[in-house]
Each structure stands twice: as C-alpha cells, then as structure tokens.
C-alpha cells in the first residue's frame, strides 16, 4: 500500500542544490534528515489460521464447504508470504524536510540504496561545493554524473 508521500520512480537527479524526480523538486538545503531503512513486513493473517481450524471442523459435517474454507485460508497465507518475500527485497530512502514533511522513495536493491545514501551524505556534508550533477537510475541501479562527488561512496 502506497501512501501519498511514498514515491516509486525510475530515477532521482541532483543538479546543484536541487533533488529532482518526476517533475518534482526539493532544495537540498531544505533537507533535515536522510535515512535508508527496510520496509516493514506485513503481519501474519491470523484470520487464515483460524479459518483453517474452522474449515477442518466444518469438513466433518459438510466436506465441500470445509475444503472451500481451507482453500481460501491457504490462498490467504500464500498471498501473505509472497507479498512479504517481495517486501524483503525493498528498502526506502526517507527524506525529512525542514518543514516536517517526509518523502519516501522505494528502492528494490538494498546495495544500490546504500550507495545513493552515501553519495547524498557526501554532497550534503560538502555543502554541495562541487556543483553536483548526478542521476541515480533506480530502475537499473546505476549512477551517472560527477564522478568526483561520489568518489567517496563505495560504488561497486
């Protein structure tokens, strides 16, 4: 489930003092905090476990109804497991602005997110004195632009 401040985009671009994505931008000087974290996994669907027990009990009286309830329950557990498997692969770049709003960028490669985070850290710590011009391609997990800016980031 995506919130209004959660953004899935193919790229982020830093040009001088601007962080840009999909026709949106934020001044780097307006960033109060940047963090990289994993997405929280969904809780096990307790209803499915209860329904399996209920389905077993009902199947003793009405076999077809019991099997149907068990089938729906197993589907619910399978869907939960598949979604959590996908969420385990994702991470979020969280950017809190001076005004208090937080923007979340979805990443599908943890190692690449760490490189992006390290690069942002270097730019912000440097006060962007090197006039950054970088594109983070989230879709392909690549960075292009000023090599001097991310020379301190471990790029792999």
N, CA, C and O of each residue as an XYZ file, in Angstrom:
624
protein
N       0.841     -1.172      0.000
C       0.000      0.000      0.000
C       0.891      1.241      0.000
O       1.787      1.373      0.833
N       0.637      2.138     -0.934
C       1.477      3.314     -1.094
C       0.782      4.531     -0.504
O      -0.379      4.800     -0.811
N       1.499      5.272      0.348
C       0.940      6.500      0.913
C       1.242      7.649     -0.037
O       1.999      7.486     -0.994
N       0.643      8.828      0.227
C       0.848      9.948     -0.684
C       2.281     10.468     -0.675
O       2.698     11.101     -1.644
N       3.040     10.227      0.376
C       4.435     10.664      0.430
C       5.414      9.553      0.045
O       6.628      9.739      0.125
N       4.884      8.398     -0.373
C       5.713      7.274     -0.785
C       5.804      7.291     -2.301
O       4.783      7.245     -2.988
N       7.022      7.358     -2.824
C       7.216      7.567     -4.252
C       7.969      6.403     -4.870
O       9.024      5.991     -4.388
N       7.401      5.887     -5.945
C       8.090      4.896     -6.752
C       8.431      5.587     -8.066
O       7.539      5.932     -8.841
N       9.701      5.784     -8.311
C      10.164      6.471     -9.511
C      11.342      5.710    -10.090
O      11.996      4.940     -9.386
N      11.615      5.921    -11.367
C      12.730      5.225    -12.007
C      14.059      5.944    -11.794
O      15.118      5.339    -11.962
N      14.022      7.228    -11.425
C      15.263      7.980    -11.285
C      15.120      9.131    -10.292
O      14.028      9.638    -10.037
N      16.253      9.514     -9.753
C      16.399     10.741     -8.958
C      17.561     11.500     -9.579
O      18.529     10.896    -10.041
N      17.466     12.816     -9.591
C      18.554     13.607    -10.148
C      18.922     14.698     -9.164
O      18.054     15.346     -8.579
N      20.216     14.892     -8.990
C      20.711     16.017     -8.204
C      21.447     16.935     -9.162
O      22.393     16.531     -9.837
N      20.993     18.179     -9.206
C      21.666     19.191    -10.012
C      21.860     20.410     -9.133
O      20.895     21.052     -8.719
N      23.108     20.720     -8.854
C      23.479     21.799     -7.939
C      22.785     21.608     -6.593
O      23.131     20.679     -5.863
N      21.812     22.458     -6.240
C      21.165     22.378     -4.926
C      19.749     21.793     -5.011
O      18.938     22.004     -4.109
N      19.448     21.060     -6.088
C      18.095     20.556     -6.318
C      18.097     19.030     -6.405
O      18.918     18.441     -7.109
N      17.175     18.399     -5.690
C      16.885     16.975     -5.839
C      15.599     16.899     -6.652
O      14.579     17.452     -6.241
N      15.629     16.229     -7.789
C      14.504     16.221     -8.721
C      14.067     14.793     -9.021
O      14.888     13.877     -9.074
N      12.754     14.617     -9.219
C      12.177     13.349     -9.672
C      10.825     13.650    -10.300
O      10.097     14.507     -9.798
N      10.480     12.989    -11.354
C       9.153     13.059    -11.995
C       8.492     14.440    -11.918
O       7.365     14.555    -11.437
N       9.166     15.467    -12.377
C       8.643     16.843    -12.405
C       8.346     17.400    -11.014
O       7.466     18.246    -10.857
N       9.076     16.928    -10.013
C       9.038     17.457     -8.642
C      10.465     17.793     -8.249
O      11.416     17.233     -8.794
N      10.614     18.715     -7.294
C      11.962     19.021     -6.819
C      11.941     19.536     -5.384
O      10.944     20.075     -4.902
N      13.077     19.349     -4.723
C      13.289     19.819     -3.356
C      14.698     20.401     -3.307
O      15.626     19.836     -3.885
N      14.857     21.521     -2.622
C      16.205     22.056     -2.433
C      16.951     21.181     -1.437
O      16.400     20.810     -0.401
N      18.199     20.850     -1.744
C      18.996     20.055     -0.818
C      19.148     20.776      0.520
O      19.239     20.134      1.567
N      19.176     22.096      0.487
C      19.311     22.848      1.734
C      18.046     22.772      2.582
O      18.056     23.207      3.734
N      16.972     22.235      2.047
C      15.715     22.077      2.782
C      15.599     20.685      3.423
O      14.582     20.367      4.038
N      16.639     19.864      3.277
C      16.612     18.512      3.837
C      17.160     18.532      5.257
O      18.267     19.010      5.504
N      16.360     18.002      6.191
C      16.772     17.951      7.592
C      17.389     16.603      7.945
O      18.307     16.537      8.762
N      16.890     15.520      7.331
C      17.379     14.184      7.680
C      17.186     13.239      6.502
O      16.184     13.313      5.790
N      18.157     12.350      6.305
C      18.073     11.322      5.268
C      18.379      9.989      5.932
O      19.357      9.869      6.670
N      17.543      8.985      5.670
C      17.824      7.657      6.210
C      17.445      6.587      5.198
O      16.600      6.801      4.328
N      18.073      5.458      5.327
C      17.785      4.295      4.477
C      17.349      3.169      5.409
O      18.052      2.824      6.359
N      16.177      2.603      5.121
C      15.693      1.548      6.004
C      14.875      0.537      5.225
O      14.393      0.811      4.125
N      14.729     -0.637      5.818
C      13.938     -1.690      5.204
C      12.456     -1.419      5.426
O      12.074     -0.743      6.381
N      11.634     -1.950      4.542
C      10.189     -1.798      4.652
C       9.682     -2.830      5.665
O      10.136     -3.974      5.688
N       8.737     -2.401      6.494
C       8.164     -3.308      7.484
C       7.341     -4.387      6.800
O       6.591     -4.119      5.861
N       7.496     -5.610      7.288
C       6.750     -6.738      6.736
C       5.335     -6.753      7.287
O       5.069     -6.238      8.373
N       4.432     -7.353      6.520
C       3.043     -7.456      6.966
C       2.912     -8.556      8.009
O       3.619     -9.563      7.967
N       2.006     -8.345      8.931
C       1.744     -9.300      9.999
C       1.041    -10.535      9.441
O       0.259    -10.442      8.495
N       1.330    -11.696     10.043
C       0.700    -12.951      9.617
C      -0.818    -12.827      9.723
O      -1.328    -12.319     10.722
N      -1.550    -13.289      8.698
C      -3.018    -13.184      8.731
C      -3.627    -14.220      9.686
O      -3.825    -15.380      9.326
N      -3.912    -13.777     10.886
C      -4.458    -14.683     11.910
C      -5.788    -15.277     11.479
O      -6.116    -16.409     11.836
N      -6.556    -14.506     10.705
C      -7.838    -15.000     10.237
C      -7.673    -16.292      9.445
O      -8.534    -17.169      9.505
N      -6.571    -16.417      8.704
C      -6.345    -17.603      7.878
C      -6.108    -18.840      8.743
O      -6.609    -19.921      8.432
N      -5.352    -18.687      9.817
C      -5.107    -19.816     10.721
C      -6.409    -20.252     11.401
O      -6.690    -21.443     11.532
N      -7.185    -19.272     11.824
C      -8.471    -19.576     12.469
C      -9.405    -20.247     11.469
O     -10.111    -21.195     11.814
N      -9.410    -19.760     10.238
C     -10.284    -20.326      9.208
C      -9.892    -21.752      8.840
O     -10.758    -22.565      8.518
N      -8.604    -22.066      8.884
C      -8.181    -23.451      8.606
C      -8.756    -24.386      9.661
O      -9.302    -25.440      9.336
N      -8.630    -23.997     10.920
C      -9.188    -24.823     12.003
C     -10.697    -24.944     11.831
O     -11.256    -26.032     11.968
N     -11.350    -23.837     11.532
C     -12.796    -23.840     11.301
C     -13.156    -24.723     10.103
O     -14.134    -25.470     10.151
N     -12.373    -24.636      9.040
C     -12.592    -25.455      7.849
C     -12.467    -26.940      8.136
O     -13.243    -27.741      7.614
N     -11.498    -27.314      8.961
C     -11.333    -28.727      9.341
C     -12.543    -29.199     10.124
O     -13.046    -30.300      9.896
N     -13.016    -28.363     11.053
C     -14.183    -28.732     11.853
C     -15.439    -28.841     10.978
O     -16.224    -29.775     11.135
N     -15.625    -27.897     10.070
C     -16.804    -27.912      9.197
C     -16.739    -29.080      8.209
O     -17.773    -29.638      7.842
N     -15.523    -29.452      7.775
C     -15.403    -30.537      6.799
C     -15.901    -31.870      7.346
O     -16.196    -32.776      6.567
N     -16.000    -32.008      8.641
C     -16.534    -33.237      9.241
C     -18.044    -33.329      9.023
O     -18.607    -34.423      9.000
N     -18.696    -32.173      8.862
C     -20.145    -32.135      8.651
C     -20.456    -31.904      7.162
O     -21.275    -32.609      6.573
N     -19.803    -30.926      6.581
C     -20.027    -30.555      5.176
C     -18.668    -30.474      4.482
O     -18.008    -29.437      4.522
N     -18.257    -31.565      3.851
C     -16.907    -31.699      3.295
C     -16.578    -30.611      2.270
O     -15.489    -30.038      2.308
N     -17.507    -30.322      1.357
C     -17.238    -29.338      0.306
C     -17.020    -27.938      0.888
O     -16.102    -27.227      0.478
N     -17.856    -27.551      1.831
C     -17.719    -26.230      2.469
C     -16.402    -26.160      3.250
O     -15.721    -25.135      3.213
N     -16.040    -27.229      3.949
C     -14.786    -27.261      4.704
C     -13.569    -27.114      3.808
O     -12.632    -26.383      4.131
N     -13.588    -27.814      2.677
C     -12.479    -27.729      1.721
C     -12.386    -26.325      1.130
O     -11.287    -25.805      0.934
N     -13.529    -25.712      0.849
C     -13.551    -24.352      0.314
C     -12.936    -23.363      1.319
O     -12.130    -22.511      0.945
N     -13.319    -23.486      2.577
C     -12.777    -22.591      3.622
C     -11.275    -22.805      3.783
O     -10.520    -21.840      3.901
N     -10.844    -24.053      3.789
C      -9.404    -24.357      3.905
C      -8.650    -23.789      2.698
O      -7.568    -23.222      2.851
N      -9.225    -23.944      1.497
C      -8.587    -23.428      0.281
C      -8.404    -21.922      0.313
O      -7.339    -21.416     -0.041
N      -9.439    -21.202      0.736
C      -9.344    -19.741      0.837
C      -8.287    -19.346      1.872
O      -7.549    -18.381      1.674
N      -8.220    -20.085      2.957
C      -7.237    -19.804      4.012
C      -5.811    -20.020      3.514
O      -4.926    -19.205      3.772
N      -5.599    -21.109      2.810
C      -4.265    -21.405      2.271
C      -3.871    -20.336      1.253
O      -2.717    -19.911      1.213
N      -4.831    -19.902      0.429
C      -4.563    -18.834     -0.529
C      -4.156    -17.552      0.208
O      -3.237    -16.855     -0.220
N      -4.842    -17.244      1.314
C      -4.510    -16.054      2.104
C      -3.095    -16.125      2.665
O      -2.373    -15.129      2.646
N      -2.698    -17.279      3.158
C      -1.344    -17.458      3.706
C      -0.309    -17.367      2.586
O       0.742    -16.751      2.760
N      -0.602    -17.975      1.446
C       0.311    -17.916      0.305
C       0.498    -16.464     -0.165
O       1.619    -16.031     -0.430
N      -0.616    -15.719     -0.266
C      -0.547    -14.317     -0.695
C       0.285    -13.489      0.283
O       1.090    -12.653     -0.129
N       0.087    -13.725      1.572
C       0.855    -13.021      2.603
C       2.350    -13.314      2.449
O       3.175    -12.401      2.493
N       2.690    -14.591      2.270
C       4.103    -14.974      2.146
C       4.735    -14.372      0.892
O       5.873    -13.903      0.929
N       3.997    -14.388     -0.215
C       4.523    -13.829     -1.466
C       4.755    -12.325     -1.336
O       5.771    -11.811     -1.803
N       3.824    -11.623     -0.710
C       3.969    -10.176     -0.544
C       5.156     -9.851      0.363
O       5.913     -8.922      0.081
N       5.322    -10.609      1.449
C       6.451    -10.364      2.351
C       7.787    -10.696      1.692
O       8.790    -10.038      1.971
N       7.816    -11.706      0.821
C       9.042    -12.025      0.090
C       9.447    -10.826     -0.764
O      10.624    -10.475     -0.841
N       8.461    -10.204     -1.402
C       8.723     -9.033     -2.242
C       9.157     -7.837     -1.391
O      10.070     -7.104     -1.770
N       8.503     -7.640     -0.239
C       8.851     -6.522      0.642
C      10.261     -6.662      1.209
O      10.932     -5.657      1.447
N      10.722     -7.906      1.431
C      12.069     -8.121      1.975
C      13.144     -7.627      1.023
O      14.249     -7.292      1.451
N      12.826     -7.578     -0.271
C      13.789     -7.126     -1.271
C      13.829     -5.604     -1.379
O      14.753     -5.055     -1.979
N      12.843     -4.917     -0.809
C      12.734     -3.473     -0.954
C      13.288     -2.726      0.256
O      13.309     -3.232      1.378
N      13.731     -1.516     -0.016
C      14.151     -0.604      1.038
C      13.621      0.782      0.690
O      13.152      1.017     -0.423
N      13.701      1.679      1.637
C      13.155      3.018      1.448
C      14.212      4.060      1.787
O      14.893      3.968      2.808
N      14.335      5.049      0.915
C      15.134      6.231      1.203
C      14.158      7.250      1.766
O      13.240      7.694      1.077
N      14.365      7.612      3.014
C      13.461      8.515      3.723
C      14.123      9.877      3.827
O      15.233      9.998      4.346
N      13.437     10.910      3.327
C      13.979     12.271      3.364
C      12.993     13.156      4.122
O      11.881     13.416      3.663
N      13.430     13.609      5.291
C      12.597     14.515      6.089
C      13.030     15.943      5.783
O      14.214     16.274      5.830
N      12.058     16.772      5.472
C      12.334     18.164      5.114
C      12.278     19.056      6.349
O      11.714     18.673      7.374
N      12.859     20.233      6.249
C      12.876     21.170      7.372
C      11.472     21.500      7.866
O      11.283     21.756      9.055
N      10.496     21.498      6.980
C       9.116     21.798      7.349
C       8.413     20.656      8.074
O       7.282     20.821      8.533
N       9.069     19.498      8.182
C       8.493     18.372      8.901
C       7.924     17.269      8.024
O       7.727     16.150      8.497
N       7.654     17.561      6.746
C       7.156     16.515      5.844
C       8.254     15.508      5.545
O       9.437     15.849      5.519
N       7.852     14.271      5.320
C       8.805     13.220      4.968
C       8.400     12.612      3.637
O       7.224     12.336      3.399
N       9.384     12.405      2.773
C       9.180     11.781      1.472
C       9.896     10.436      1.500
O      11.029     10.336      1.973
N       9.235      9.413      0.995
C       9.803      8.065      0.969
C       9.967      7.618     -0.469
O       9.002      7.608     -1.234
N      11.193      7.244     -0.844
C      11.471      6.728     -2.182
C      11.711      5.224     -2.084
O      12.553      4.771     -1.308
N      10.966      4.457     -2.873
C      11.104      2.998     -2.867
C      12.291      2.568     -3.726
O      12.449      3.020     -4.860
N      13.115      1.695     -3.173
C      14.244      1.101     -3.891
C      14.086     -0.420     -3.848
O      13.575     -0.973     -2.874
N      14.527     -1.079     -4.906
C      14.397     -2.538     -4.978
C      15.741     -3.236     -4.865
O      15.831     -4.452     -5.037
N      16.779     -2.474     -4.578
C      18.111     -3.036     -4.419
C      18.765     -2.357     -3.214
O      19.089     -1.171     -3.263
N      18.953     -3.115     -2.139
C      19.488     -2.560     -0.888
C      20.889     -1.994     -1.068
O      21.208     -0.930     -0.537
N      21.725     -2.705     -1.816
C      23.103     -2.242     -2.009
C      23.137     -0.912     -2.760
O      23.922     -0.025     -2.423
N      22.291     -0.778     -3.768
C      22.257      0.472     -4.526
C      21.757      1.616     -3.649
O      22.280      2.727     -3.721
N      20.755      1.351     -2.827
C      20.261      2.384     -1.919
C      21.372      2.858     -0.987
O      21.488      4.055     -0.724
N      22.180      1.941     -0.490
C      23.303      2.336      0.379
C      24.269      3.252     -0.364
O      24.799      4.194      0.226
N      24.504      2.992     -1.640
C      25.384      3.854     -2.439
C      24.769      5.238     -2.642
O      25.460      6.254     -2.572
N      23.456      5.260     -2.893
C      22.765      6.540     -3.059
C      22.827      7.325     -1.756
O      23.112      8.522     -1.759
N      22.562      6.650     -0.645
C      22.603      7.297      0.670
C      23.987      7.867      0.943
O      24.114      9.006      1.390
N      25.014      7.086      0.679
C      26.400      7.529      0.908
C      26.730      8.745      0.042
O      27.391      9.676      0.502
N      26.276      8.737     -1.196
C      26.512      9.863     -2.099
C      25.787     11.114     -1.616
O      26.364     12.202     -1.601
N      24.521     10.961     -1.221
C      23.772     12.104     -0.670
C      24.465     12.656      0.568
O      24.550     13.871      0.752
N      24.953     11.770      1.405
C      25.669     12.190      2.616
C      26.889     13.031      2.239
O      27.131     14.080      2.835
N      27.653     12.571      1.254
C      28.849     13.302      0.822
C      28.490     14.678      0.258
O      29.181     15.660      0.531
N      27.419     14.750     -0.521
C      27.015     16.030     -1.120
C      26.555     16.999     -0.045
O      26.951     18.164     -0.043
N      25.716     16.519      0.871
C      25.187     17.397      1.921
C      26.307     17.831      2.871
O      26.360     18.995      3.269
N      27.197     16.910      3.235
C      28.303     17.237      4.143
C      29.257     18.250      3.506
O      29.832     19.090      4.197
N      29.419     18.163      2.192
C      30.304     19.055      1.456
C      29.655     20.414      1.218
O      30.321     21.348      0.771
N      28.354     20.531      1.515
C      27.647     21.778      1.233
C      27.438     21.962     -0.265
O      27.157     23.063     -0.738
N      27.580     20.870     -0.996
C      27.433     20.855     -2.456
C      28.345     21.880     -3.129
O      27.938     22.559     -4.071
N      29.564     21.983     -2.645
C      30.529     22.931     -3.215
C      31.018     22.495     -4.591
O      31.573     23.301     -5.337
N      30.814     21.220     -4.932
C      31.313     20.711     -6.212
C      30.241     20.761     -7.302
O      30.419     20.168     -8.365
N      29.132     21.460     -7.052
C      28.036     21.553     -8.027
C      27.662     20.188     -8.596
O      27.961     19.875     -9.748
N      27.023     19.409     -7.790
C      26.633     18.055     -8.177
C      25.757     18.056     -9.413
O      24.923     18.941     -9.603
N      25.954     17.069    -10.234
C      25.110     16.805    -11.400
C      25.082     15.286    -11.549
O      25.877     14.709    -12.291
N      24.161     14.649    -10.838
C      24.135     13.187    -10.751
C      22.735     12.682    -11.044
O      21.743     13.290    -10.641
N      22.666     11.564    -11.750
C      21.397     10.863    -11.954
C      21.524      9.494    -11.316
O      22.429      8.724    -11.638
N      20.596      9.198    -10.397
C      20.503      7.872     -9.790
C      19.403      7.133    -10.547
O      18.225      7.465    -10.417
N      19.784      6.137    -11.334
C      18.807      5.353    -12.074
C      18.367      4.195    -11.178
O      19.053      3.178    -11.083
N      17.218      4.361    -10.522
C      16.724      3.369     -9.561
C      16.325      2.083    -10.272
O      16.504      0.987     -9.740
N      15.789      2.224    -11.468
C      15.340      1.056    -12.230
C      16.519      0.144    -12.582
O      16.423     -1.076    -12.443
N      17.640      0.739    -13.043
C      18.799     -0.055    -13.476
C      19.918     -0.109    -12.441
O      20.947     -0.741    -12.678
N      19.725      0.553    -11.287
C      20.726      0.566    -10.213
C      22.073      1.113    -10.675
O      23.117      0.504    -10.440
N      22.036      2.266    -11.332
C      23.271      2.893    -11.800
C      23.293      4.364    -11.401
O      22.251      4.973    -11.157
N      24.506      4.927    -11.341
C      24.713      6.347    -11.071
C      25.558      6.912    -12.196
O      26.532      6.293    -12.623
N      25.184      8.086    -12.675
C      25.995      8.761    -13.684
C      26.127     10.226    -13.300
O      25.263     10.775    -12.616
N      27.186     10.845    -13.731
C      27.380     12.270    -13.457
C      28.763     12.554    -12.931
O      29.730     11.898    -13.319
N      28.864     13.545    -12.035
C      30.138     13.973    -11.467
C      30.798     12.836    -10.690
O      30.372     12.508     -9.583
N      31.807     12.255    -11.252
C      32.495     11.157    -10.578
C      33.148     11.636     -9.275
O      33.249     10.869     -8.318
N      33.590     12.890     -9.235
C      34.264     13.400     -8.044
C      33.319     13.447     -6.845
O      33.765     13.343     -5.703
N      32.025     13.601     -7.094
C      31.047     13.691     -5.998
C      30.918     12.353     -5.291
O      30.912     12.284     -4.062
N      30.815     11.284     -6.085
C      30.628     10.005     -5.407
C      31.879      9.162     -5.364
O      31.798      7.940     -5.242
N      33.037      9.793     -5.461
C      34.275      9.043     -5.359
C      34.469      8.482     -3.948
O      35.150      7.472     -3.769
N      33.865      9.140     -2.942
C      33.983      8.640     -1.574
C      32.945      7.553     -1.259
O      33.067      6.855     -0.252
N      31.937      7.410     -2.108
C      30.949      6.354     -1.899
C      31.514      5.068     -2.484
O      32.187      5.086     -3.514
N      31.238      3.964     -1.824
C      31.728      2.697     -2.315
C      30.823      2.224     -3.440
O      29.746      1.680     -3.197
N      31.265      2.433     -4.667
C      30.487      2.041     -5.831
C      31.115      0.795     -6.421
O      32.302      0.738     -6.745
N      30.256     -0.192     -6.540
C      30.710     -1.444     -6.811
C      31.110     -2.176     -7.873
O      31.472     -3.342     -7.719
